[in-house]
N, CA and C of each residue as an Amber inpcrd file, in Angstrom:
protein
   567
  98.9220000  82.2320000 125.3000000  99.6380000  81.3210000 124.4620000
 101.1140000  81.6730000 124.5310000 101.9770000  80.7050000 124.7520000
 103.4130000  80.9500000 124.8540000 104.0960000  80.5050000 123.5730000
 105.1150000  81.2520000 123.1800000 105.9050000  80.8920000 122.0260000
 107.3610000  81.0750000 122.3830000 108.1950000  80.2640000 121.7830000
 109.6220000  80.4810000 121.9400000 110.1810000  80.9050000 120.6040000
 111.2360000  81.6850000 120.6290000 111.8890000  82.1080000 119.4120000
 113.2110000  81.3620000 119.3350000 113.4730000  80.7480000 118.1990000
 114.6900000  80.0040000 117.9680000 115.4710000  80.7410000 116.8950000
 116.7550000  80.9300000 117.1110000 117.5770000  81.6220000 116.1370000
 118.1950000  80.5880000 115.2170000 118.0280000  80.7600000 113.9260000
 118.5620000  79.8740000 112.9120000 119.2950000  80.7430000 111.9120000
 120.5430000  80.4340000 111.6300000 121.3340000  81.2320000 110.7130000
 121.1200000  80.7110000 109.3010000 120.8040000  81.6130000 108.3950000
 120.5990000  81.2550000 106.9890000 121.0730000  82.4080000 106.1230000
 121.6050000  82.1080000 104.9590000 122.0240000  83.1510000 104.0380000
 120.7830000  83.6580000 103.3280000 120.6120000  84.9590000 103.3050000
 119.4440000  85.5660000 102.6620000 119.9090000  86.7170000 101.7890000
 119.1950000  86.9930000 100.7040000 119.5740000  88.1360000  99.8680000
 119.2640000  89.4480000 100.5770000 119.9650000  90.4830000 100.1650000
 119.7140000  91.8200000 100.7000000 118.3500000  92.2840000 100.2220000
 117.5050000  92.6800000 101.1370000 116.1720000  93.1440000 100.7890000
 116.0120000  94.5760000 101.2770000 115.6870000  95.4690000 100.3840000
 115.3990000  96.8290000 100.7650000 113.8980000  96.9640000 100.8680000
 113.4310000  97.6310000 101.9020000 112.0070000  97.7240000 102.1670000
 111.5250000  99.1190000 101.8720000 110.4200000  99.2210000 101.1390000
 109.7290000 100.4820000 100.9810000 110.0000000 101.1910000  99.6720000
 109.0830000 102.0810000  99.3820000 109.2120000 102.8530000  98.1680000
 109.0490000 104.3390000  98.4420000 108.6000000 104.6870000  99.6360000
 108.2760000 106.0770000  99.9130000 109.2230000 106.7240000 100.9160000
 110.1760000 105.9800000 101.4600000 111.0690000 106.5310000 102.4680000
 112.3150000 107.0990000 101.8160000 112.9660000 108.0080000 102.5300000
 114.2240000 108.5540000 102.0710000 115.3150000 107.5330000 102.3340000
 116.2660000 107.3630000 101.4240000 117.3300000 106.3940000 101.6240000
 118.4250000 106.9830000 102.4950000 118.9930000 106.1120000 103.3390000
 120.1030000 106.4850000 104.1960000 121.4010000 105.9350000 103.6290000
 122.3390000 105.6550000 104.5070000 123.6420000 105.1500000 104.0990000
 123.5120000 103.8140000 103.3900000 124.3260000 103.6040000 102.3690000
 124.4130000 102.3460000 101.6280000 123.0660000 101.9140000 101.0610000
 122.1850000 102.8470000 100.7620000 120.9070000 102.5100000 100.1590000
 119.8580000 102.0350000 101.1390000 120.1910000 101.9010000 102.4150000
 119.2140000 101.4620000 103.4200000 118.2330000 102.5860000 103.6780000
 116.9710000 102.2760000 103.6740000 115.9690000 103.3020000 103.8720000
 115.8350000 103.6350000 105.3400000 115.7100000 104.9300000 105.6210000
 115.5450000 105.3590000 106.9970000 114.2090000 104.8720000 107.5270000
 114.2170000 104.3280000 108.7330000 112.9940000 103.8340000 109.3450000
 112.6910000 102.3900000 108.9880000 113.4410000 101.7770000 108.0750000
 113.2300000 100.3840000 107.6970000 114.2130000  99.5250000 108.4750000
 113.8880000  98.2430000 108.6700000 114.8220000  97.3880000 109.3840000
 116.1000000  97.2190000 108.5780000 117.2110000  97.0450000 109.2660000
 118.4630000  96.8500000 108.5750000 118.4810000  95.4610000 107.9670000
 118.9330000  95.3580000 106.7250000 119.0450000  94.0590000 106.0760000
 120.2110000  93.3120000 106.7030000 120.1050000  92.0050000 106.7430000
 121.1400000  91.1950000 107.3630000 121.3930000  89.9710000 106.5110000
 122.5810000  89.3880000 106.6450000 122.8790000  88.1810000 105.9000000
 122.3310000  86.9580000 106.6070000 121.8860000  87.1070000 107.8230000
 121.2130000  86.0200000 108.5190000 120.0200000  86.6100000 109.2380000
 118.9780000  85.8160000 109.3530000 117.8120000  86.3090000 110.0630000
 117.2600000  85.2090000 110.9370000 116.6820000  85.5880000 112.0680000
 116.1250000  84.5910000 112.9670000 114.8470000  83.9920000 112.3960000
 114.4340000  82.8910000 112.9480000 113.1870000  82.2790000 112.5250000
 112.2250000  82.2780000 113.6950000 110.9780000  82.0090000 113.4020000
 109.9710000  81.8560000 114.4380000 109.5380000  80.4010000 114.4410000
 109.3150000  79.8670000 115.6040000 108.8870000  78.4810000 115.7520000
 107.6770000  78.4290000 116.6570000 106.8330000  77.4520000 116.4500000
 105.6600000  77.2850000 117.2900000 105.9290000  76.3190000 118.4280000
 105.0940000  76.3810000 119.4200000 105.0680000  75.4070000 120.4980000
 103.6940000  74.7740000 120.4830000 103.5920000  73.6400000 121.1010000
 102.2740000  73.0230000 121.2090000 101.3390000  73.9950000 121.9200000
 100.1050000  74.1050000 121.4420000  99.1680000  75.0030000 122.1120000
  98.8820000  74.4990000 123.5220000  98.4790000  75.3780000 124.4220000
  98.1740000  74.9480000 125.7900000  97.0130000  73.9530000 125.7890000
  96.9200000  73.1210000 126.8100000  95.8210000  72.1530000 126.8810000
  94.4740000  72.8550000 126.7350000  93.6110000  72.2860000 125.9220000
  92.2870000  72.8400000 125.7130000  92.1990000  73.8740000 124.6090000
  93.3550000  74.3410000 124.0830000  93.3250000  75.3360000 123.0080000
  92.7340000  74.7090000 121.7500000  91.8580000  75.4530000 121.0800000
  91.2490000  74.9810000 119.8410000  91.4810000  76.0280000 118.7540000
  91.9840000  75.5810000 117.6170000  92.0980000  76.4590000 116.4540000
  90.7480000  76.5120000 115.7580000  90.4120000  77.6630000 115.1940000
  89.2190000  77.7420000 114.3400000  89.6150000  77.2030000 112.9810000
  88.8460000  76.2700000 112.4810000  89.1820000  75.6150000 111.2250000
  88.1470000  75.8800000 110.1400000  87.4220000  76.9930000 110.2290000
  86.3210000  77.2450000 109.3030000  86.7360000  77.8520000 107.9630000
  87.9950000  78.2200000 107.7860000  88.4490000  78.7370000 106.5000000
  89.9300000  78.4430000 106.3300000  90.2900000  77.6520000 105.3720000
  91.6620000  77.3320000 104.9890000  92.5810000  76.9960000 106.1740000
  92.2820000  75.9300000 106.9030000  93.1310000  75.5620000 108.0520000
  94.5710000  75.2470000 107.6550000  94.8110000  74.9390000 106.3840000
  96.1780000  74.6730000 105.9290000  97.0750000  75.9020000 106.0120000
  96.4850000  77.0940000 106.1860000  97.2720000  78.3150000 106.3270000
  97.8670000  78.4470000 107.7280000  97.2490000  77.8270000 108.7210000
  97.7150000  77.9410000 110.1070000  99.0470000  77.2180000 110.2480000
 100.0480000  77.9240000 110.7290000 101.3800000  77.3500000 110.9070000
 102.2960000  77.5310000 109.7130000 101.8370000  78.1830000 108.6610000
 102.7100000  78.4130000 107.5060000 103.7900000  79.4330000 107.8690000
 105.0200000  79.1640000 107.4260000 106.1760000  80.0170000 107.6920000
 106.6520000  80.5990000 106.3610000 106.8720000  81.9070000 106.3480000
 107.3220000  82.6120000 105.1580000 108.6150000  83.3580000 105.4590000
 109.5400000  83.3950000 104.5010000 110.6770000  84.3150000 104.5490000
 110.1660000  85.6280000 103.9810000 110.3170000  86.7200000 104.7530000
 109.7650000  87.9960000 104.3320000 110.8100000  89.1020000 104.4120000
 110.4010000  90.2790000 104.0080000 111.2600000  91.4550000 104.1000000
 111.5530000  91.8340000 105.5540000 110.8410000  91.2490000 106.5040000
 111.0520000  91.5110000 107.9340000 111.3790000  90.2200000 108.6810000
 112.1810000  89.3690000 108.0800000 112.5430000  88.1000000 108.6990000
 111.4450000  87.0630000 108.4850000 111.5250000  85.9870000 109.2380000
 110.5160000  84.9480000 109.0700000 109.2120000  85.3340000 109.7500000
 108.1260000  84.8930000 109.1460000 106.7850000  85.1840000 109.6400000
 106.0230000  83.8720000 109.7290000 105.2560000  83.7110000 110.8070000
 104.4330000  82.5130000 110.9760000 102.9820000  82.9390000 111.1810000
 102.0790000  82.1960000 110.5690000 100.6590000  82.4770000 110.7120000
 100.1100000  81.5870000 111.8170000  99.6060000  82.2090000 112.8770000
  99.0540000  81.4800000 114.0240000  97.5420000  81.3160000 113.9410000
  96.8960000  82.1520000 113.1520000  95.4380000  82.1080000 113.0290000
  95.0600000  82.5290000 111.6190000  94.0720000  81.8330000 111.0250000
  93.6010000  82.1840000 109.6840000  92.2190000  81.5810000 109.5470000
  91.1890000  82.3850000 109.7780000  89.8180000  81.8710000 109.7480000
  88.8580000  82.9670000 109.3000000  87.5630000  82.6700000 109.3400000
  86.5670000  83.6310000 108.8510000  86.4490000  84.8640000 109.7360000
  86.9260000  84.8060000 110.9500000  86.8630000  85.9520000 111.8650000
  88.1420000  86.7820000 111.8660000  89.2190000  86.2780000 111.2530000
  90.4490000  87.0510000 111.2090000  91.6890000  86.1930000 111.0750000
  92.8210000  86.8590000 111.1180000  94.1220000  86.1970000 111.0150000
  95.0850000  86.8950000 111.9570000  96.1100000  86.1690000 112.3750000
  97.1240000  86.7450000 113.2540000  98.4040000  85.9330000 113.1220000
  99.5080000  86.5760000 113.4730000 100.7860000  85.8830000 113.4280000
 101.8740000  86.7420000 114.0310000 103.0970000  86.3410000 113.7630000
 104.2470000  87.0520000 114.3110000 105.3980000  86.9660000 113.3310000
 106.3200000  87.9020000 113.4540000 107.4810000  87.9290000 112.5750000
 108.7280000  88.1420000 113.4200000 109.8660000  87.6270000 112.9270000
 111.0940000  87.6020000 113.7180000 111.8980000  88.8830000 113.6480000
 111.6800000  89.7200000 112.6440000 112.5600000  90.8560000 112.4390000
 113.8560000  90.3690000 111.8070000 114.7530000  91.2830000 111.5080000
 116.0130000  90.9310000 110.8450000 117.1680000  90.7280000 111.8230000
 116.9950000  91.1200000 113.0680000 118.0990000  91.0800000 114.0250000
 118.1060000  89.7660000 114.7940000 119.2720000  89.1730000 115.0030000
 119.3710000  87.9000000 115.7070000 119.0440000  88.0140000 117.1920000
 119.0520000  89.2230000 117.7410000 118.7240000  89.3970000 119.1580000
 117.2230000  89.6070000 119.3840000 116.4210000  89.5010000 118.3260000
 114.9750000  89.6580000 118.4660000 114.4880000  91.0720000 118.2500000
 115.3880000  92.0490000 118.1240000 114.9590000  93.4210000 117.8520000
 114.2680000  93.4440000 116.4940000 113.2060000  94.1800000 116.4010000
 112.4590000  94.2540000 115.1540000 111.3710000  93.2110000 115.0350000
 111.2840000  92.3090000 116.0040000 110.2380000  91.2870000 115.9860000
 108.9110000  91.9160000 116.3820000 107.8330000  91.3160000 115.9320000
 106.5280000  91.8450000 116.2680000 105.4120000  90.8870000 115.9170000
 104.2080000  91.3980000 115.9480000 103.0210000  90.6050000 115.6530000
 102.1610000  91.3490000 114.6420000 101.1700000  90.6700000 114.1160000
 100.2020000  91.3070000 113.2340000  98.8560000  90.6310000 113.4250000
  97.8030000  91.3460000 113.0950000  96.4660000  90.7650000 113.0790000
  95.6160000  91.5300000 112.0890000  94.5240000  90.9270000 111.6860000
  93.6550000  91.5860000 110.7310000  92.4990000  90.7050000 110.3180000
  91.8210000  91.1260000 109.2820000  90.6490000  90.4390000 108.7420000
  91.0070000  89.8880000 107.3680000  90.5910000  88.6540000 107.1000000
  90.8380000  88.0280000 105.8100000  89.6260000  88.2400000 104.9080000
  89.8860000  88.7750000 103.7350000  88.8470000  88.8750000 102.7130000
  89.1260000  87.7770000 101.7000000  88.2570000  86.7300000 101.6700000
  88.5150000  85.5830000 100.7850000  88.5630000  85.9830000  99.3160000
  89.2890000  85.1920000  98.5490000  89.4130000  85.4200000  97.1100000
  88.0550000  85.3480000  96.4420000  87.8440000  86.2230000  95.4730000
  86.5840000  86.1720000  94.7350000  86.5820000  85.0520000  93.6980000
  87.7460000  84.5830000  93.3070000  87.8770000  83.4450000  92.3910000
  88.6100000  82.3410000  93.1420000  87.9510000  81.1950000  93.4050000
  88.5670000  80.1590000  94.2280000  89.7980000  79.5000000  93.6090000
  90.0460000  79.7090000  92.3170000  91.2080000  79.1000000  91.6760000
  92.3180000  80.1250000  91.4470000  91.9780000  81.2620000  90.8420000
  93.0000000  82.2250000  90.4430000  93.0420000  83.4660000  91.3250000
  92.1590000  83.5780000  92.3130000  92.0800000  84.7840000  93.1180000
  93.1360000  84.8630000  94.2030000  93.0650000  85.9440000  94.9730000
  93.9730000  86.1900000  96.0960000  93.1540000  86.4820000  97.3460000
  93.5220000  85.8630000  98.4730000  92.9800000  86.2840000  99.7580000
  93.6870000  87.5830000 100.1240000  92.9590000  88.5150000 100.7240000
  93.5730000  89.7710000 101.1670000  93.4120000  89.8840000 102.6730000
  94.5320000  90.0110000 103.3710000  94.5330000  90.2240000 104.8160000
  94.8070000  91.7050000 105.0290000  93.8820000  92.3960000 105.6800000
  94.0740000  93.7990000 106.0080000  94.0280000  93.9510000 107.5170000
  95.0110000  94.6430000 108.0650000  95.0450000  94.8000000 109.5080000
  96.1870000  95.6930000 109.9390000  96.8470000  95.2740000 111.0360000
  97.8940000  96.0850000 111.6510000  99.0800000  95.2280000 112.0740000
 100.2790000  95.8070000 112.0070000 101.4730000  95.2180000 112.6150000
 101.7420000  95.9680000 113.9070000 102.4140000  95.2860000 114.8500000
 102.7630000  95.8790000 116.1490000 104.1740000  95.4340000 116.5150000
 104.9570000  96.3250000 117.0940000 106.3100000  95.9940000 117.5450000
 106.6060000  96.7560000 118.8300000 107.4570000  96.1950000 119.6920000
 107.7770000  96.8870000 120.9440000 108.6630000  98.1120000 120.7470000
 109.4280000  98.1490000 119.6560000 110.2900000  99.2950000 119.3580000
 110.2410000  99.5620000 117.8680000 110.7550000 100.6940000 117.4520000
 110.7890000 101.0200000 116.0360000 111.3180000 102.4170000 115.8090000
 111.3550000 102.8110000 114.5510000 111.9190000 104.1080000 114.1870000
 110.9020000 105.2390000 114.2480000 109.6150000 104.9250000 114.0990000
 108.6070000 105.9820000 114.0310000 107.4910000 105.7180000 115.0380000
 107.5700000 106.2950000 116.2350000 106.4820000 106.0940000 117.2010000
 105.2130000 106.8270000 116.7650000 104.0840000 106.2110000 117.0360000
 102.7890000 106.8330000 116.7370000 102.3710000 107.7050000 117.9160000
 101.5130000 108.6890000 117.6690000 101.0440000 109.5740000 118.7330000
 100.2320000 108.8170000 119.7830000  99.4240000 107.8790000 119.3330000
  98.5640000 107.1110000 120.2390000  98.9910000 105.6490000 120.2450000
  98.9900000 105.0010000 121.4110000  99.3260000 103.5700000 121.4410000
  98.1860000 102.7170000 120.8780000  98.5390000 101.5800000 120.3840000
  97.5790000 100.5860000 119.8970000  98.1480000  99.2240000 120.2860000
  97.3060000  98.3890000 120.8390000  97.7260000  97.0430000 121.2390000
  98.9380000  97.1060000 122.1850000  98.9920000  98.1370000 123.0230000
 100.0380000  98.2530000 124.0330000 101.3630000  98.8140000 123.5620000
 101.4370000  99.3600000 122.3570000 102.6970000  99.9010000 121.8520000
 102.4530000 101.1590000 121.0260000 103.4770000 101.9990000 120.9360000
 103.3990000 103.1770000 120.0700000 104.0230000 102.9000000 118.6940000
 104.4400000 101.6710000 118.4560000 105.0460000 101.2920000 117.1770000
 104.1170000 100.3120000 116.4770000 103.3550000 100.8240000 115.5210000
 102.3660000 100.0190000 114.8120000 102.0370000 100.6850000 113.4840000
 101.3340000  99.9820000 112.6450000 100.9100000 100.5380000 111.3640000
 100.0060000  99.5770000 110.6260000  99.4840000 100.0490000 109.5190000
  98.5710000  99.2430000 108.7010000  99.3500000  98.2620000 107.8210000
  98.7220000  97.1110000 107.5400000  99.2800000  96.1300000 106.6070000
  98.2070000  95.6910000 105.6250000  98.6620000  95.2090000 104.4950000
  97.8220000  94.4810000 103.5480000  98.6820000  93.3910000 102.9500000
  98.2890000  92.1230000 103.1500000  98.9760000  90.9790000 102.5620000
  98.0240000  90.3410000 101.5560000  98.5130000  90.0750000 100.3550000
  97.7250000  89.4560000  99.2950000  98.2970000  88.0670000  99.0250000
  97.5860000  87.0310000  99.4810000  98.0340000  85.6480000  99.3430000
  97.4170000  85.0240000  98.0970000  98.2650000  84.5330000  97.1840000
  97.7650000  83.7730000  96.0450000  97.0780000  82.5170000  96.5860000
  96.1770000  81.9390000  95.8260000  95.4350000  80.7650000  96.3060000
  96.3570000  79.6060000  96.6480000  97.4850000  79.4540000  95.9570000
  98.4000000  78.3660000  96.3220000  99.2030000  78.7170000  97.5750000
  99.1630000  79.9630000  97.9970000  99.8070000  80.4640000  99.2160000
 101.3160000  80.2440000  99.2460000 101.9370000  80.1000000  98.0810000
 103.3850000  79.9270000  98.0390000 104.1320000  81.2380000  98.2140000
 103.4330000  82.3440000  98.0670000 104.0440000  83.6460000  98.3100000
 102.9380000  84.6490000  98.5820000 103.3470000  85.8220000  99.0220000
 102.3840000  86.9050000  99.1600000 103.0590000  88.2180000  98.7840000
 102.2510000  89.1240000  98.3030000 102.6870000  90.4840000  98.0090000
 102.0270000  91.3420000  99.0730000 102.8360000  92.0630000  99.8260000
 102.2900000  92.8300000 100.9300000 102.8060000  94.2460000 100.9880000
 102.1170000  95.0240000 101.8120000 102.4590000  96.4240000 102.0050000
 102.2480000  96.7830000 103.4660000 103.0200000  97.7670000 103.9530000
 102.8520000  98.2520000 105.3170000 102.9990000  99.7590000 105.3390000
 102.4780000 100.3420000 106.3940000 102.6400000 101.7610000 106.6400000
 102.9180000 101.9700000 108.1180000 103.1090000 103.2160000 108.5060000
 103.3320000 103.5480000 109.9150000 102.1130000 104.2800000 110.4490000
 101.6870000 103.8960000 111.6420000 100.5450000 104.5220000 112.3050000
  99.3210000 104.4090000 111.3920000  98.6010000 105.4910000 111.1930000
  97.3980000 105.4460000 110.3470000  97.7000000 105.6650000 108.8650000
  98.9790000 105.7960000 108.5210000  99.3430000 106.0180000 107.1280000
  98.9820000 104.8370000 106.2380000  98.7600000 105.1130000 104.9810000
  98.4190000 104.0660000 104.0180000  99.5720000 103.0690000 103.9080000
  99.2590000 101.7900000 103.7500000 100.3160000 100.7770000 103.5810000
 100.8840000 100.8220000 102.1580000 101.9650000 101.5740000 101.9860000
 102.5640000 101.7610000 100.6640000 103.9460000 101.1310000 100.5230000
 104.6110000 100.8120000 101.6340000 105.9530000 100.2290000 101.5850000
 105.8630000  98.7130000 101.4730000 106.8100000  98.1080000 100.8110000
 106.7840000  96.6860000 100.4810000 107.0440000  95.7820000 101.6890000
 106.2590000  94.7010000 101.7760000 106.4830000  93.6250000 102.7510000
 106.0310000  92.3280000 102.0810000 106.9340000  91.7000000 101.3330000
 106.6270000  90.4870000 100.5830000 107.1810000  89.2620000 101.2820000
 106.6720000  88.0950000 100.9040000 107.1530000  86.8630000 101.5160000
 107.0140000  85.6670000 100.5980000 107.8540000  84.6580000 100.8530000
 107.8330000  83.4000000 100.1090000 107.7170000  82.2470000 101.1050000
 106.8630000  81.2890000 100.8020000 106.6280000  80.1360000 101.6660000
 107.9070000  79.3280000 101.8410000 108.1890000  78.9280000 103.1020000
 109.3520000  78.1170000 103.4210000 108.9160000  76.7060000 103.8090000
 107.9780000  76.6230000 104.7270000 107.5330000  75.3330000 105.2590000
 106.3310000  75.5710000 106.1510000 105.7860000  74.5130000 106.6520000
 104.7300000  74.6210000 107.6550000 105.3050000  74.1360000 108.9710000
 105.0900000  74.8910000 110.0350000 105.6120000  74.5230000 111.3440000
 104.9950000  73.1850000 111.7520000 105.8220000  72.1690000 112.0320000
 105.2840000  70.8380000 112.3200000 104.4920000  70.7620000 113.6270000
 104.8510000  71.5600000 114.6180000 104.1310000  71.5250000 115.9030000
 102.7170000  72.0660000 115.7330000 102.6070000  73.2150000 115.0760000
 101.2990000  73.8160000 114.8580000 100.4870000  72.9670000 113.8870000
 101.1130000  72.4880000 112.8240000 100.3980000  71.6450000 111.8500000
  99.8150000  70.4110000 112.5230000 100.5790000  69.7710000 113.3930000
 100.0780000  68.5700000 114.0840000  98.8920000  68.9080000 114.9750000
  98.9470000  70.0460000 115.6410000  97.8430000  70.4560000 116.5040000
  96.5760000  70.7370000 115.6850000  96.7430000  71.3460000 114.5190000
  95.6050000  71.6210000 113.6350000  95.0230000  70.3220000 113.1170000
  95.8780000  69.4120000 112.6260000  95.4000000  68.1310000 112.0890000
  94.6930000  67.3210000 113.1610000  95.1820000  67.3740000 114.3880000
  94.5540000  66.6220000 115.4850000  93.1330000  67.1050000 115.7560000
  92.8340000  68.3360000 115.4250000  91.4940000  68.9010000 115.6250000
  90.5320000  68.5850000 114.5010000  91.0490000  68.2230000 113.3500000
  90.1930000  68.0430000 112.1690000  89.3380000  66.7870000 112.3210000
  88.0960000  66.8670000 111.8070000  87.2120000  65.7040000 111.9170000
  87.6730000  64.5370000 111.0710000
């Protein structure tokens, strides 16, 4: 599957990431991405011919774009077998961008509950390399994203390597990618 990254300049508040890291200069935490006044976005492309999305659990989540502590994030997959997506990072040159995947645990209360996505993030570079590679990189860690049923925001956490996900990674819904949304709707019965 091919994706293109489009850079879009937007004013964003300063976001400090994490609660367990030592702070560096100007309050920036060591090992966390540098906060920026503009961050790139992620955009979808039409899926390749013959590609089929799994629509067995909350297909409206596929293609959702969130502003997060690590730039914009898009959900490319969200079904009963798992979830996956990508994030832009805070740098306009694409540094800090990466992907994530995991398993979705559906909300126990269909109205007031939260879906929980537990899995891993992966990036080509980073501040803390892991001893063993995973998914082709030495820069990875655990994640947990908790999506409210309305999916307008999520409260998330990340860690490095096998460490517990204790540092903050939150997001707020921005929009649904129109290219991915159209592809999903075209598949629906």
